[in-house]
Short mmCIF file of C-alpha atoms and ligand atoms in Angstrom, two decimals:
data_model
loop_
_atom_site.label_atom_id
_atom_site.label_comp_id
_atom_site.label_asym_id
_atom_site.label_seq_id
_atom_site.Cartn_x
_atom_site.Cartn_y
_atom_site.Cartn_z
CA MET A 946 -30.26 -5.50 50.11
CA ASN A 947 -29.87 -8.31 47.56
CA GLU A 948 -30.13 -5.86 44.68
CA ASN A 949 -27.33 -3.89 46.30
CA VAL A 950 -25.13 -6.98 46.43
CA TYR A 951 -25.68 -7.76 42.75
CA SER A 952 -25.12 -4.15 41.73
CA ARG A 953 -21.98 -3.99 43.85
CA ILE A 954 -20.61 -7.13 42.15
CA PHE A 955 -21.34 -5.72 38.71
CA SER A 956 -20.27 -2.15 39.43
CA ARG A 957 -16.80 -3.32 40.59
CA ARG A 958 -16.47 -5.30 37.30
CA ILE A 959 -13.92 -7.77 38.67
CA VAL A 960 -14.35 -10.34 41.45
CA PRO A 961 -11.06 -11.94 42.52
CA LEU A 962 -11.46 -15.67 43.14
CA VAL A 963 -9.32 -17.45 45.70
CA SER A 964 -8.86 -20.94 47.12
CA PHE A 965 -7.16 -20.91 50.51
CA ASP A 966 -4.90 -23.67 51.74
CA ASP A 967 -5.00 -22.21 55.22
CA VAL A 968 -7.15 -19.71 57.08
CA SER A 969 -4.01 -17.73 58.01
CA GLN A 970 -3.86 -16.56 54.38
CA ALA A 971 -7.28 -14.89 54.52
CA ILE A 972 -6.54 -11.51 56.05
CA PRO A 973 -3.21 -10.87 54.25
CA LEU A 974 -5.02 -11.74 51.00
CA ALA A 975 -7.93 -9.43 51.81
CA ASP A 976 -5.47 -6.65 52.55
CA ALA A 977 -3.62 -7.27 49.27
CA LEU A 978 -6.90 -7.06 47.35
CA LEU A 979 -7.86 -3.85 49.15
CA ALA A 980 -4.41 -2.39 48.45
CA GLY A 981 -4.86 -3.26 44.78
CA GLY A 982 -8.26 -1.59 44.62
CA PHE A 983 -10.73 -4.45 45.07
CA ASP A 984 -13.22 -4.82 47.89
CA SER A 985 -14.91 -8.05 46.88
CA VAL A 986 -13.72 -11.64 46.85
CA GLU A 987 -15.09 -15.08 46.05
CA VAL A 988 -13.69 -17.77 48.36
CA THR A 989 -14.10 -21.22 46.86
CA PHE A 990 -15.29 -24.28 48.73
CA ARG A 991 -12.60 -26.33 46.99
CA THR A 992 -10.61 -26.40 50.19
CA THR A 993 -11.57 -27.07 53.79
CA ALA A 994 -10.30 -23.62 54.81
CA ALA A 995 -13.12 -21.88 52.92
CA ALA A 996 -15.67 -21.36 55.69
CA ALA A 997 -13.11 -20.21 58.27
CA ALA A 998 -11.53 -17.85 55.71
CA ILE A 999 -14.91 -16.32 54.84
CA ALA A 1000 -15.64 -15.88 58.54
CA ALA A 1001 -12.27 -14.23 59.16
CA ILE A 1002 -12.70 -11.77 56.29
CA ALA A 1003 -16.33 -10.98 57.19
CA ARG A 1004 -15.33 -10.34 60.80
CA GLU A 1005 -12.01 -8.55 60.40
CA ARG A 1006 -12.46 -6.74 57.08
CA PRO A 1007 -16.16 -5.84 57.05
CA GLN A 1008 -15.61 -3.37 54.21
CA MET A 1009 -15.11 -6.36 51.91
CA LEU A 1010 -17.97 -8.02 50.10
CA VAL A 1011 -17.05 -11.66 50.73
CA GLY A 1012 -18.82 -14.44 48.88
CA ALA A 1013 -18.58 -18.21 48.56
CA GLY A 1014 -17.61 -19.95 45.33
CA THR A 1015 -17.80 -23.52 44.07
CA VAL A 1016 -20.96 -24.02 46.13
CA LEU A 1017 -21.86 -27.55 45.03
CA THR A 1018 -24.18 -28.63 47.83
CA VAL A 1019 -26.80 -27.19 50.16
CA ALA A 1020 -24.34 -28.02 52.96
CA ASN A 1021 -21.74 -25.75 51.29
CA LEU A 1022 -24.39 -23.04 51.08
CA GLU A 1023 -25.34 -23.38 54.75
CA ALA A 1024 -21.67 -23.27 55.76
CA ALA A 1025 -21.14 -20.16 53.65
CA ILE A 1026 -24.14 -18.39 55.20
CA SER A 1027 -23.06 -19.33 58.72
CA ALA A 1028 -19.59 -17.97 57.98
CA GLY A 1029 -21.01 -14.63 56.87
CA ALA A 1030 -20.89 -14.89 53.07
CA LYS A 1031 -22.86 -12.11 51.38
CA PHE A 1032 -23.31 -13.98 48.11
CA ALA A 1033 -22.63 -17.39 46.60
CA VAL A 1034 -21.57 -18.64 43.19
CA ALA A 1035 -21.51 -22.09 41.61
CA PRO A 1036 -20.06 -23.50 38.41
CA GLY A 1037 -23.38 -25.11 37.49
CA PHE A 1038 -27.14 -24.71 37.85
CA ASN A 1039 -28.45 -26.87 40.68
CA PRO A 1040 -32.17 -26.20 41.35
CA LYS A 1041 -31.84 -27.44 44.95
CA ILE A 1042 -29.16 -24.87 45.72
CA VAL A 1043 -31.07 -22.13 43.91
CA ALA A 1044 -34.15 -22.87 46.02
CA ALA A 1045 -32.15 -23.03 49.26
CA ALA A 1046 -30.41 -19.71 48.50
CA GLN A 1047 -33.74 -18.06 47.70
CA ALA A 1048 -35.30 -19.44 50.89
CA ARG A 1049 -32.39 -18.00 52.88
CA GLY A 1050 -32.37 -14.68 50.99
CA LEU A 1051 -28.77 -15.11 49.85
CA PRO A 1052 -27.84 -13.63 46.45
CA PHE A 1053 -26.76 -16.61 44.36
CA LEU A 1054 -25.24 -16.69 40.89
CA PRO A 1055 -25.53 -20.20 39.42
CA GLY A 1056 -23.32 -21.20 36.55
CA VAL A 1057 -24.75 -21.49 33.05
CA ALA A 1058 -23.22 -22.21 29.67
CA THR A 1059 -26.17 -22.89 27.36
CA PRO A 1060 -29.48 -21.24 26.39
CA THR A 1061 -31.39 -24.02 28.16
CA GLU A 1062 -29.58 -23.28 31.40
CA VAL A 1063 -30.15 -19.54 31.00
CA GLU A 1064 -33.87 -20.22 30.65
CA ALA A 1065 -33.91 -22.47 33.72
CA ALA A 1066 -32.31 -19.63 35.67
CA LEU A 1067 -34.73 -17.02 34.32
CA ASP A 1068 -37.60 -19.34 35.20
CA ALA A 1069 -36.28 -19.43 38.76
CA GLY A 1070 -36.35 -15.63 38.84
CA LEU A 1071 -32.60 -15.12 38.50
CA THR A 1072 -31.03 -12.61 36.11
CA SER A 1073 -27.50 -12.45 37.55
CA LEU A 1074 -25.68 -15.56 36.34
CA LYS A 1075 -22.19 -16.94 36.17
CA PHE A 1076 -21.02 -17.84 32.66
CA PHE A 1077 -18.62 -20.75 33.08
CA PRO A 1078 -16.20 -21.85 31.74
CA ALA A 1079 -16.08 -18.60 29.82
CA ALA A 1080 -13.02 -18.91 27.58
CA PRO A 1081 -13.15 -22.65 26.74
CA MET A 1082 -16.89 -22.41 25.95
CA GLY A 1083 -16.14 -20.00 23.13
CA GLY A 1084 -15.30 -16.70 24.73
CA VAL A 1085 -16.94 -13.36 24.02
CA LYS A 1086 -18.26 -14.49 20.64
CA PHE A 1087 -20.17 -17.42 22.15
CA LEU A 1088 -21.52 -15.42 25.09
CA SER A 1089 -22.65 -12.58 22.81
CA ALA A 1090 -24.61 -15.05 20.68
CA ILE A 1091 -26.29 -16.51 23.78
CA TYR A 1092 -27.03 -13.02 25.09
CA ALA A 1093 -28.87 -11.79 21.97
CA PRO A 1094 -32.23 -13.51 22.63
CA TYR A 1095 -32.12 -12.80 26.39
CA ARG A 1096 -30.82 -9.24 26.49
CA HIS A 1097 -34.32 -7.81 26.98
CA THR A 1098 -34.78 -9.92 30.14
CA GLY A 1099 -32.12 -7.91 31.95
CA VAL A 1100 -29.83 -10.93 32.36
CA LYS A 1101 -26.17 -10.15 33.15
CA PHE A 1102 -23.21 -12.46 33.44
CA LEU A 1103 -20.27 -12.90 35.75
CA ALA A 1104 -17.84 -14.49 33.28
CA THR A 1105 -15.22 -16.79 34.76
CA GLY A 1106 -12.91 -19.51 33.54
CA GLY A 1107 -9.84 -18.47 31.60
CA VAL A 1108 -10.11 -14.73 32.23
CA SER A 1109 -6.74 -13.01 32.69
CA ALA A 1110 -5.03 -9.64 32.24
CA SER A 1111 -4.48 -10.44 28.56
CA ASN A 1112 -8.18 -10.84 27.68
CA LEU A 1113 -9.75 -8.72 30.44
CA ALA A 1114 -10.42 -5.70 28.21
CA GLU A 1115 -12.22 -7.85 25.66
CA TRP A 1116 -14.44 -9.44 28.30
CA LEU A 1117 -15.28 -6.17 30.01
CA SER A 1118 -16.17 -4.58 26.67
CA CYS A 1119 -18.81 -7.25 26.00
CA PRO A 1120 -22.35 -5.93 26.72
CA ALA A 1121 -23.38 -9.30 28.21
CA VAL A 1122 -20.68 -9.11 30.86
CA GLY A 1123 -21.56 -7.38 34.10
CA ALA A 1124 -18.33 -8.51 35.68
CA VAL A 1125 -15.60 -11.09 35.38
CA GLY A 1126 -14.08 -13.34 38.01
CA GLY A 1127 -10.96 -15.37 38.11
CA SER A 1128 -8.04 -16.87 39.96
CA TRP A 1129 -5.35 -15.06 37.98
CA LEU A 1130 -5.18 -12.22 40.52
CA ALA A 1131 -4.44 -14.47 43.49
CA SER A 1132 -2.86 -17.64 42.19
CA HIS A 1133 -2.17 -20.67 44.35
CA ASP A 1134 1.60 -20.11 43.98
CA ASP A 1135 1.43 -16.44 44.98
CA LEU A 1136 -0.66 -17.35 48.02
CA ALA A 1137 1.62 -20.22 49.02
CA ALA A 1138 4.67 -17.97 48.78
CA ALA A 1139 2.89 -15.10 50.58
CA ARG A 1140 3.56 -12.75 47.65
CA TRP A 1141 1.01 -10.19 48.84
CA ASP A 1142 2.68 -7.28 47.02
CA ALA A 1143 2.60 -9.21 43.73
CA ILE A 1144 -1.11 -9.92 44.23
CA ALA A 1145 -1.78 -6.24 44.98
CA ALA A 1146 0.18 -5.27 41.85
CA LYS A 1147 -1.86 -7.65 39.65
CA CYS A 1148 -5.04 -6.19 41.12
CA ALA A 1149 -3.89 -2.65 40.43
CA GLU A 1150 -3.07 -3.58 36.83
CA ALA A 1151 -6.52 -5.16 36.41
CA ALA A 1152 -8.20 -2.12 37.96
CA ARG A 1153 -6.35 0.12 35.48
CA ILE A 1154 -7.55 -2.00 32.57
CA ALA A 1155 -11.13 -1.97 33.88
CA ALA A 1156 -11.03 1.81 34.32
CA SER A 1157 -9.88 2.23 30.73
CA ILE A 1158 -12.93 0.47 29.26
C1 3PG B 687 -14.24 -20.61 38.56
O1 3PG B 687 -14.63 -21.40 39.40
O2 3PG B 687 -14.87 -19.58 38.28
C2 3PG B 687 -13.03 -20.90 37.78
O3 3PG B 687 -12.36 -22.01 38.25
C3 3PG B 687 -12.14 -19.75 37.63
O4 3PG B 687 -11.41 -20.01 36.52
P1 3PG B 687 -9.91 -19.52 36.39
O5 3PG B 687 -9.14 -20.30 37.39
O6 3PG B 687 -9.55 -19.84 34.95
O7 3PG B 687 -9.88 -18.05 36.68
#
């Protein structure tokens, strides 16, 4: 089950990331992502609407793989699980959250940005990791250098932070990158203005780029 979740994240290659101001945005956003060709989404716990939005998507659009992002506390993790999240992601590596996710059987991708953090994650039995913040840390060149000594472990990265249509092809061509995530597909402004067609169009463009790699 967990292996299926990881392989679904990596086989889709792109995980749209969204922060909801209001739960009423959840289903129109899910429909825009589906229309644009994506059936997974990371809903961040940066806003108080996160848990209700995850619950709405899990309930009303069960074909979507909905996960929780910016999971900074065990309380965030518990709220995500109760809401029906199928996976969780964090910007950093917090051993307490890793242990809680493993105890609950929830696929969890902690954030790493250094070899030491990669090794902490491997030591915890994790090989699916978020690389964050991907572009400011040094982009594909930096990640490729980190990947070299760990490639044989089977580690794969969900690269996020500064990914956009303009650098998507470069990221997806990098052997270390299982998938990328990012907020460029569903920006705060597009959500606030209910520009669902524009979001679907950005998704379709990204899906075309991913298919061309
Ligand atoms: C994350 O939490 O992964 C990042 O905030 C996403 O970064 P982006 O907004 O540059 O896509």
